[in-house]
mmCIF file of C-alpha atoms in Angstrom:
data_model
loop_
_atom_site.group_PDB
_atom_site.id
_atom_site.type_symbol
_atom_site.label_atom_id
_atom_site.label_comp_id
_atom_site.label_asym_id
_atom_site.label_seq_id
_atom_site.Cartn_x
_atom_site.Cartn_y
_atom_site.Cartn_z
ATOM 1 C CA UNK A 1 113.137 156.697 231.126
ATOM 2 C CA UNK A 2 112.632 159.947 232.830
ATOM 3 C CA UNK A 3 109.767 160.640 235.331
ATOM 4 C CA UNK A 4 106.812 161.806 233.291
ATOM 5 C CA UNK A 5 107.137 158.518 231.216
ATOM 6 C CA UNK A 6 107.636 156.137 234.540
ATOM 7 C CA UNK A 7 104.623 158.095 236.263
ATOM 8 C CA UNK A 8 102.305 157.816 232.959
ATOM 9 C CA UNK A 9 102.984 153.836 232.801
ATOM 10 C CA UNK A 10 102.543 153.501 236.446
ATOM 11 C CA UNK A 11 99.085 154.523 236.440
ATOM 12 C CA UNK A 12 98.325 153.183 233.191
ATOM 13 C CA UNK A 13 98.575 149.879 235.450
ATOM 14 C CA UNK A 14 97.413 151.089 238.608
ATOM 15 C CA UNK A 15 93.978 152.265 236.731
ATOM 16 C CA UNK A 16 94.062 149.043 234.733
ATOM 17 C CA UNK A 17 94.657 150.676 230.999
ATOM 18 C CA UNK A 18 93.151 148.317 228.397
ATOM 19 C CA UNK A 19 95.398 147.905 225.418
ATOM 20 C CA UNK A 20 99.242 146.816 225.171
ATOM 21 C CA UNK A 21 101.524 149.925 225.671
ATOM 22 C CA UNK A 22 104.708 149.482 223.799
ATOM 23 C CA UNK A 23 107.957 151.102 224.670
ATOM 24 C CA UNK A 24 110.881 152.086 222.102
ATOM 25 C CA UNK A 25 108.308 150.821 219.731
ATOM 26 C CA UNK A 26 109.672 151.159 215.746
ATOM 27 C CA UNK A 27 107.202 152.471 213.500
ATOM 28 C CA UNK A 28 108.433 151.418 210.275
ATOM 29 C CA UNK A 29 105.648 149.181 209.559
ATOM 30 C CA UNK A 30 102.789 151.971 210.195
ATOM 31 C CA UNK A 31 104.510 154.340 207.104
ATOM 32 C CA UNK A 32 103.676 154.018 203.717
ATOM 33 C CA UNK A 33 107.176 154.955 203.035
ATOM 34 C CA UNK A 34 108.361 151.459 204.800
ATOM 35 C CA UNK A 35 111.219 153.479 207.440
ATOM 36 C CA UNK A 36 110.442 155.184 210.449
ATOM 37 C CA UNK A 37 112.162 156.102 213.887
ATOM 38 C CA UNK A 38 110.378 154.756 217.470
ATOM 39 C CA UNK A 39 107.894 155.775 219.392
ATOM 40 C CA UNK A 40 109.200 156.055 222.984
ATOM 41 C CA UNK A 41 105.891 155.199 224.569
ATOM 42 C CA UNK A 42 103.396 153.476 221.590
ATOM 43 C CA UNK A 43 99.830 152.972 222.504
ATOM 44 C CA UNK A 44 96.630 151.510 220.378
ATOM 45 C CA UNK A 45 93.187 152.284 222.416
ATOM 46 C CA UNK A 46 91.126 149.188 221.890
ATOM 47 C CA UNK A 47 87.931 151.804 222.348
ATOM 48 C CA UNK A 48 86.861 155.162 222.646
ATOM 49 C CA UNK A 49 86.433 155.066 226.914
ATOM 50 C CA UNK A 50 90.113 153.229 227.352
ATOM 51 C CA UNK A 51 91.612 156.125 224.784
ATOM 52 C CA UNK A 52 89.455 159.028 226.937
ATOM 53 C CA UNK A 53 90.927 157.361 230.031
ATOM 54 C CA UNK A 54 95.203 157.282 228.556
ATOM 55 C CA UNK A 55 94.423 160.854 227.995
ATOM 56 C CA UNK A 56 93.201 161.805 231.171
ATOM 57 C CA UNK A 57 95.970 160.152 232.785
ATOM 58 C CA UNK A 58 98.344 161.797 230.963
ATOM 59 C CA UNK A 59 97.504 165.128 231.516
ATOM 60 C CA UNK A 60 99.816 167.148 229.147
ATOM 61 C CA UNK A 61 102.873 165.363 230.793
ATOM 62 C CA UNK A 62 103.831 163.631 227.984
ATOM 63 C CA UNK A 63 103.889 165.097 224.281
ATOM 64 C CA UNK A 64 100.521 163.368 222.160
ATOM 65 C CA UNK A 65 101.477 162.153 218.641
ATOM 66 C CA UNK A 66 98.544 160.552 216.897
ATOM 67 C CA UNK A 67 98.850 158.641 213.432
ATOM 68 C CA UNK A 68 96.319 157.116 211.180
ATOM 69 C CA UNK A 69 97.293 154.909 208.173
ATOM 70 C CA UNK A 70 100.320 156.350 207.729
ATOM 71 C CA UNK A 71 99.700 157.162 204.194
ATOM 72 C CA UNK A 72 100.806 160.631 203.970
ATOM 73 C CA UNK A 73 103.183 161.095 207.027
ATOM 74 C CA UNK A 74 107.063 161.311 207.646
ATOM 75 C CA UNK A 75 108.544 159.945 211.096
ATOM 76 C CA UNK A 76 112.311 161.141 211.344
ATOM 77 C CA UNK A 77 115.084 159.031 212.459
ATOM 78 C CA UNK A 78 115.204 159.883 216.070
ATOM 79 C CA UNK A 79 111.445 158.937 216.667
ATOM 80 C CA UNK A 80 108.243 160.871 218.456
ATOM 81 C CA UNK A 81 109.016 161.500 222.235
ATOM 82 C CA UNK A 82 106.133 160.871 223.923
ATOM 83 C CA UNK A 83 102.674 158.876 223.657
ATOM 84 C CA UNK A 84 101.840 157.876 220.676
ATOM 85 C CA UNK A 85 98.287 156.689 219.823
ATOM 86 C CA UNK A 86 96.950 155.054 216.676
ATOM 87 C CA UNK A 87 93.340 154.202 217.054
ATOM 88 C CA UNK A 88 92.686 149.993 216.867
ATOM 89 C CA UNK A 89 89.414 148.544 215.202
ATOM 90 C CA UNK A 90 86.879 149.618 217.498
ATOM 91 C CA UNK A 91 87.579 153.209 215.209
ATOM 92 C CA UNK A 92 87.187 151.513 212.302
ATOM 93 C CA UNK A 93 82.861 150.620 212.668
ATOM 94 C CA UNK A 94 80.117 152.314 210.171
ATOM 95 C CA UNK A 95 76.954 152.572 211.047
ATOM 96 C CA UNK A 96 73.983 153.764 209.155
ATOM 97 C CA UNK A 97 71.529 156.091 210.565
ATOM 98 C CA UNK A 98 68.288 157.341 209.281
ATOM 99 C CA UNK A 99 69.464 160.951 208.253
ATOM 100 C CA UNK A 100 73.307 160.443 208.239
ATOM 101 C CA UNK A 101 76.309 157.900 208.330
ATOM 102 C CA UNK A 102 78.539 157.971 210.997
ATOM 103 C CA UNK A 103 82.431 156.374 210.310
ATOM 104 C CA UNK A 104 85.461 155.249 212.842
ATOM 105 C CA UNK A 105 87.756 157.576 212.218
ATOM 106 C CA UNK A 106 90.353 154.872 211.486
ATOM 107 C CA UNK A 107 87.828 153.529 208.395
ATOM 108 C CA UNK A 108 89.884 153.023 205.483
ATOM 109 C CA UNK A 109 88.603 155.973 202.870
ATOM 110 C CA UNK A 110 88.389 153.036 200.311
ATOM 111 C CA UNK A 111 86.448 151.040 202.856
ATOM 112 C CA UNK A 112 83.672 153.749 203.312
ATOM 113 C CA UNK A 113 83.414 153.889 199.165
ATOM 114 C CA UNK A 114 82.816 150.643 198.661
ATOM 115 C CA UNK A 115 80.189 150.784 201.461
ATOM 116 C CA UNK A 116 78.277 153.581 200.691
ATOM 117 C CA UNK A 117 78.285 152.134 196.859
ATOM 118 C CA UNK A 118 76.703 148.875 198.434
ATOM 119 C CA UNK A 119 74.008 151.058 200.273
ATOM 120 C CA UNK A 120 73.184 153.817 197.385
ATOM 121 C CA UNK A 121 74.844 156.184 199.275
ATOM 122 C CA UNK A 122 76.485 159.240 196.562
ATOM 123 C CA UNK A 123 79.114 161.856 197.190
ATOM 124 C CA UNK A 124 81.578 159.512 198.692
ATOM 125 C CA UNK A 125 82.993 157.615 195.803
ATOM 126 C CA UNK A 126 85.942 160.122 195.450
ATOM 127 C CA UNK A 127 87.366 158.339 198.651
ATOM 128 C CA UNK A 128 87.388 155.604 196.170
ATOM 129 C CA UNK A 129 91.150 157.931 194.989
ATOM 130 C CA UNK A 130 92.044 158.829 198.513
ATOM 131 C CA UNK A 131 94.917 156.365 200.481
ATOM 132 C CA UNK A 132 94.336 156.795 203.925
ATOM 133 C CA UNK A 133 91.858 156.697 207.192
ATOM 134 C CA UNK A 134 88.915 159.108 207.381
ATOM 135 C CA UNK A 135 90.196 160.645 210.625
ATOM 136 C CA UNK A 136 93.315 161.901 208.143
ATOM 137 C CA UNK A 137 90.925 162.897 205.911
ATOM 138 C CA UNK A 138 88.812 165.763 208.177
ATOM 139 C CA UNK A 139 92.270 166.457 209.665
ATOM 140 C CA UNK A 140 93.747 167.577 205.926
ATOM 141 C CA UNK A 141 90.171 168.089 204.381
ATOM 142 C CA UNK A 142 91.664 165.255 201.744
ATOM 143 C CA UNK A 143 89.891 165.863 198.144
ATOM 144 C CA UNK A 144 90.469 164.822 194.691
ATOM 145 C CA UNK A 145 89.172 165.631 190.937
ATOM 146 C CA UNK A 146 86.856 168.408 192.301
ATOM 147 C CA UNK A 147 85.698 166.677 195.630
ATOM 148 C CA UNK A 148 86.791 167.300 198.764
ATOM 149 C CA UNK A 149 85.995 165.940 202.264
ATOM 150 C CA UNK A 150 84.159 169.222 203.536
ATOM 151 C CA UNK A 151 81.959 168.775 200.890
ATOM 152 C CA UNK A 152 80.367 165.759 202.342
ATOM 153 C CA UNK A 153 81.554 166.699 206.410
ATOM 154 C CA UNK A 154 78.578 167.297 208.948
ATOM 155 C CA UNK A 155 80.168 166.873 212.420
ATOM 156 C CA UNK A 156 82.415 164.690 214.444
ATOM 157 C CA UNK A 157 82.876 163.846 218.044
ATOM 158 C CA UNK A 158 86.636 164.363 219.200
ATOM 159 C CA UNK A 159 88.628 164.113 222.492
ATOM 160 C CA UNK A 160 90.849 166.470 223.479
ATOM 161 C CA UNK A 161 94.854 165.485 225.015
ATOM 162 C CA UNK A 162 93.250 166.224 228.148
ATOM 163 C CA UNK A 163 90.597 163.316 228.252
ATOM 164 C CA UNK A 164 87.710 165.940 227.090
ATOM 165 C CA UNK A 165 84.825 164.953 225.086
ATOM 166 C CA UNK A 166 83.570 167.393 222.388
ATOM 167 C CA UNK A 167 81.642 167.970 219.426
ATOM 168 C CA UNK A 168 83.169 169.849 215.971
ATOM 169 C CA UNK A 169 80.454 171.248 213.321
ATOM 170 C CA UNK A 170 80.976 171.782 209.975
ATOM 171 C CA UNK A 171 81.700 175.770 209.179
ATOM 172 C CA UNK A 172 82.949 178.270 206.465
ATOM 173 C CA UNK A 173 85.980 178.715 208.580
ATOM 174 C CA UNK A 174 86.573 174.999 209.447
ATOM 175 C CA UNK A 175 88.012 174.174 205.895
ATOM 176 C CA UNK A 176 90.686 175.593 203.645
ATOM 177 C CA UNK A 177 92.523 173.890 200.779
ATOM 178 C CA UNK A 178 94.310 170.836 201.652
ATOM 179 C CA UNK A 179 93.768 171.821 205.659
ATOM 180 C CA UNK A 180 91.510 171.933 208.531
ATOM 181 C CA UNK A 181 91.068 174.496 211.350
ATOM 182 C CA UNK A 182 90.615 171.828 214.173
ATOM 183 C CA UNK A 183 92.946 172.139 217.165
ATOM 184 C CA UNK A 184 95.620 169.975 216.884
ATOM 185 C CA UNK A 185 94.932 168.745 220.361
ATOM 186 C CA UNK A 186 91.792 167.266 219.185
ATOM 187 C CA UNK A 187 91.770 163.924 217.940
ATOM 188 C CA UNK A 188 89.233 162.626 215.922
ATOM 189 C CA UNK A 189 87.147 159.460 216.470
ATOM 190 C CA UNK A 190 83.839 159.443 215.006
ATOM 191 C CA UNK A 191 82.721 161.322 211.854
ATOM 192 C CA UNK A 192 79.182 161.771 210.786
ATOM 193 C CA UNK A 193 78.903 162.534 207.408
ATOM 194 C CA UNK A 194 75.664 163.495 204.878
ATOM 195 C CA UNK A 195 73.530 160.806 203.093
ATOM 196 C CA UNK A 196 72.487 161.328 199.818
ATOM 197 C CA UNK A 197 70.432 158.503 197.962
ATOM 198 C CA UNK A 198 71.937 157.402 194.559
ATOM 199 C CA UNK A 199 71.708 154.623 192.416
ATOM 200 C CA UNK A 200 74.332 151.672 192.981
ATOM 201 C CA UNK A 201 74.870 151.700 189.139
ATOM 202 C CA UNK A 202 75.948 155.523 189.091
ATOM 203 C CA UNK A 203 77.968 155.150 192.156
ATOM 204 C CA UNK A 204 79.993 152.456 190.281
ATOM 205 C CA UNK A 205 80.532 153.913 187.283
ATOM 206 C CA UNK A 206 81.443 157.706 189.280
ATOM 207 C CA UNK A 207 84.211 155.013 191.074
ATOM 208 C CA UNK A 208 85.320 153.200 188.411
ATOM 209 C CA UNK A 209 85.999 156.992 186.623
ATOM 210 C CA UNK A 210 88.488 158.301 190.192
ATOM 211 C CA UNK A 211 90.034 154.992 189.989
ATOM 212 C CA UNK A 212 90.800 154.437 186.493
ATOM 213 C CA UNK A 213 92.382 158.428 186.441
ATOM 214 C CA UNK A 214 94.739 157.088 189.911
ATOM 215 C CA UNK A 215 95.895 154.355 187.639
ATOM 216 C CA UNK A 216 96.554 156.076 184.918
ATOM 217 C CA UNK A 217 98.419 159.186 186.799
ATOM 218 C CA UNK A 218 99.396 158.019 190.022
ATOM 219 C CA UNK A 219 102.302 154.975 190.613
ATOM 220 C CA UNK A 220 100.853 151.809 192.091
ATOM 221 C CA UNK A 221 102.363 148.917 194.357
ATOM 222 C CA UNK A 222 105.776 151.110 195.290
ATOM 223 C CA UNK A 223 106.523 153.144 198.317
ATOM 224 C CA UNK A 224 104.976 156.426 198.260
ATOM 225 C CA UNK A 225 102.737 158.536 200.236
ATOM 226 C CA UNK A 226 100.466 160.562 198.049
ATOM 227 C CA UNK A 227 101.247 164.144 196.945
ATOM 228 C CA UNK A 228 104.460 165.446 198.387
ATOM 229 C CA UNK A 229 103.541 169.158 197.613
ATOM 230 C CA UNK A 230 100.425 171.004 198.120
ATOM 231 C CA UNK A 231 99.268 173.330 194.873
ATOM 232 C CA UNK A 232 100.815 176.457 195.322
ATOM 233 C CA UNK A 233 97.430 178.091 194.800
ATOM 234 C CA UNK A 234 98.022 181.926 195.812
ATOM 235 C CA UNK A 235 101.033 181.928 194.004
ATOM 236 C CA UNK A 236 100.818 180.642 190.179
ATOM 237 C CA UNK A 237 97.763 177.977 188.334
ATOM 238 C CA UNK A 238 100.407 175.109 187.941
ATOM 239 C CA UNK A 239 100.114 172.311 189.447
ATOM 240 C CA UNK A 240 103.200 171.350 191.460
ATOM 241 C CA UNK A 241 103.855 168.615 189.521
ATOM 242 C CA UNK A 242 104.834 171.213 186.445
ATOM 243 C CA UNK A 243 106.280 173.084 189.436
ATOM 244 C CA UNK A 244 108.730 170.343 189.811
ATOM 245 C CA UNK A 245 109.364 169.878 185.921
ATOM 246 C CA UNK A 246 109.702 172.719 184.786
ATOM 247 C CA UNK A 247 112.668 173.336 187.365
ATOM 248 C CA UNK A 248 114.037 170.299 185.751
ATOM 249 C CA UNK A 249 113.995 168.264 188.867
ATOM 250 C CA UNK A 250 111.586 165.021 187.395
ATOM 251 C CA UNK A 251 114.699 162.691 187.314
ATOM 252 C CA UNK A 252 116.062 163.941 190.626
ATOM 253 C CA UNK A 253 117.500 161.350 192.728
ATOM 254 C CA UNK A 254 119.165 161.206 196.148
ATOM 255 C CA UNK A 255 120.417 157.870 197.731
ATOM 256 C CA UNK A 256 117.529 155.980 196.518
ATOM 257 C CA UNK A 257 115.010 158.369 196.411
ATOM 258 C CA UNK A 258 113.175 159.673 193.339
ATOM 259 C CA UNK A 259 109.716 160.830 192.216
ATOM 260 C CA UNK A 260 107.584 158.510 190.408
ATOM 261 C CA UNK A 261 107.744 158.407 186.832
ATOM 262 C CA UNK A 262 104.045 158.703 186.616
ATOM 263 C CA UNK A 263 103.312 161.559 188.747
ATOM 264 C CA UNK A 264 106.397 163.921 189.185
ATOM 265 C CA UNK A 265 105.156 165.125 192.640
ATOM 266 C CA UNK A 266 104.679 161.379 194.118
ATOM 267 C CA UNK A 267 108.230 160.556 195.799
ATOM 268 C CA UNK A 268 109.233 156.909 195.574
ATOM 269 C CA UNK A 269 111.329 155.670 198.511
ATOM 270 C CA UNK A 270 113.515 152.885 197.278
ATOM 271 C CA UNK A 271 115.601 152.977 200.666
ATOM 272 C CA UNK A 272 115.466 151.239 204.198
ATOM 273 C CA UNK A 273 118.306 153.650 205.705
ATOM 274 C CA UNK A 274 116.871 156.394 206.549
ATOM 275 C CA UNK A 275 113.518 158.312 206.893
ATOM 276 C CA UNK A 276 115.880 161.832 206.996
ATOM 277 C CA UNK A 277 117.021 161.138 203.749
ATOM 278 C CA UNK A 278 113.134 161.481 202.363
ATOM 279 C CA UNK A 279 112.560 164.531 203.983
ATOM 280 C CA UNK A 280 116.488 165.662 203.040
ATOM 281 C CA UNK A 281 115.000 164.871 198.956
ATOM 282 C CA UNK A 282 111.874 167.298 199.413
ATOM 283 C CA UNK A 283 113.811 170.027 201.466
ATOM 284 C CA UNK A 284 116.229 169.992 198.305
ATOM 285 C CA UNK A 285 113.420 170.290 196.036
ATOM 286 C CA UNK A 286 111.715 172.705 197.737
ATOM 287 C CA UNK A 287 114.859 174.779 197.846
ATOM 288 C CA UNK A 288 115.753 174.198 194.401
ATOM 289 C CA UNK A 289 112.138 175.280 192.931
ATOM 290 C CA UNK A 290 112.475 178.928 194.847
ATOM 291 C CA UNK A 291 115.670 179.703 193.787
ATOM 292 C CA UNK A 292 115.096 178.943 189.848
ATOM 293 C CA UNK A 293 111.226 179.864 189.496
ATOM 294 C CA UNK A 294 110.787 181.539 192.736
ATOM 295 C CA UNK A 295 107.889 179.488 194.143
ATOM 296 C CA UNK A 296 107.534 178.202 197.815
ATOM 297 C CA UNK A 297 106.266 174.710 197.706
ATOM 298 C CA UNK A 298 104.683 173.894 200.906
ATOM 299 C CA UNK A 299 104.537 169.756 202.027
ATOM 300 C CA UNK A 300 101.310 168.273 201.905
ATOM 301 C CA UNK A 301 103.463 165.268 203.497
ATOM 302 C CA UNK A 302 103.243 165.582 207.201
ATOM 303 C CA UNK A 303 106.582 165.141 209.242
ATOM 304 C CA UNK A 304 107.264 163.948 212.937
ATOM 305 C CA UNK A 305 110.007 163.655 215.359
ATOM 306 C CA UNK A 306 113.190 164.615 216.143
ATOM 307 C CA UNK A 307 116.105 164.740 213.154
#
């Protein structure tokens, strides 16, 4: 343990830090892909003051690392030096307001659906598609079958690594495809987002349509972690799915890895060795694809840690 991390944990205590700090902690279990390195120093804020307060004490000592429902992420082998946070279930409240509705950022996208179907709330229900926490969401501007999350986005209240409070507003130059403008130093706790009235019966049937298309497209029950690939937009129409195939790489395996044989751009991890070995699969791919077709496939997965 060197100094930064003994001097963090010291007056973590001394200022009476509410929460369990974990050290060495594995993060296997908070993947989607089931493997995972450690966090050195592993941290869940029980509320938004006790998170404010870690971040102040920190101070830009130690390396920040934050991770939601580890849906669409890759943690290396040699684990995340630093403090790393994963909001707890004070993140996860929604409350309904007269002109908005403001969601945890740790709210299960599925959750906040199937609550705004309960309250006639429309535009949400293609979260009904999307695996993950709404806090991910903002972060990637997560969309599917013509929705996306800026579509619906009015503001949300962040702190910075530093222990600052701010406010983000939605903007022309906030969003891109598949990606957000927001400082990477900024994590994100609450989200408000718009209310629009809609009948419960239109809702349901608008859900039932996003996930009856998952089903029949996307793998179910195995481990995966969403689109590997982003759409190479600026470079062809395909989708990188017919990327993939038509480089003949659909039955592509490495030690247990493959891509689904629903969705050739959903890996399937069928491996507890080794989280390199996922990221070792994609790299291939990706280097395969430029050389036959000449298309850079960027990852829509994101990857931590060391190698």
């Amino acid at each position: 343990m060197n100094e930064n991390q003994r001097e963090f944990l010291e007056n973590c205590k001394k200022d009476n830090v509410i929460g369990k700090i974990q050290i060495n902690h594995n993060l296997s279990k908070y993947t989607w892909f089931g493997v995972a390195g450690n966090a050195e120093i592993f941290y869940m804020p029980p509320n938004f003051e006790e998170l404010a307060k870690v971040l102040e004490i920190n101070r830009d000592k130690l390396p920040v690392t934050v991770i939601g429902a580890g849906s669409n992420i890759i943690i290396r082998d040699g684990g995340i030096f630093g403090l790393v946070i994963k909001l707890g279930k004070e993140f996860s409240q929604i409350k309904l307001h007269n002109d908005c509705i403001e969601v945890g950022a740790a709210t299960y996208d599925r959750v906040l659906s199937n609550y705004c179907q309960k309250n006639e709330i429309g535009g949400m229900e293609f979260y009904f598609g999307i695996p993950g926490t709404l806090g991910g969401a903002v972060r990637m501007n997560a969309g599917c079958y013509n929705s996306e999350t800026k579509d619906v986005f009015i503001k949300a209240k962040c702190v910075d690594y530093r222990g600052q409070v701010s406010e983000i507003r939605n903007s022309k130059e906030l969003f891109s495809y598949r990606e957000s403008n927001i400082p990477q130093d900024m994590i994100i706790c609450d989200v408000y987002m718009q209310k629009k009235n809609a009948s419960k019966n239109a809702i349901s049937l608008k859900m039932k349509e996003v996930d009856d298309q998952r089903k029949k497209a996307q793998p179910q029950q195995i481990k995966t972690a969403g689109s590997t690939f982003k759409n190479p937009k600026d470079q062809t129409d395909k989708k990188a799915w017919e990327i993939i195939e038509e480089a003949g790489l659909k039955n592509f395996e490495l030690q247990g890895i493959c891509f689904s044989s629903k969705h050739s751009n959903f890996i399937v991890n069928n491996q507890t060795k080794s989280a390199n070995l996922i990221e070792d699969f994609g790299e291939y791919v990706r280097s395969d694809v430029k050389k036959k077709l000449g298309i850079s496939l960027n990852w829509e997965i994101k990857i931590f840690g060391e190698r």
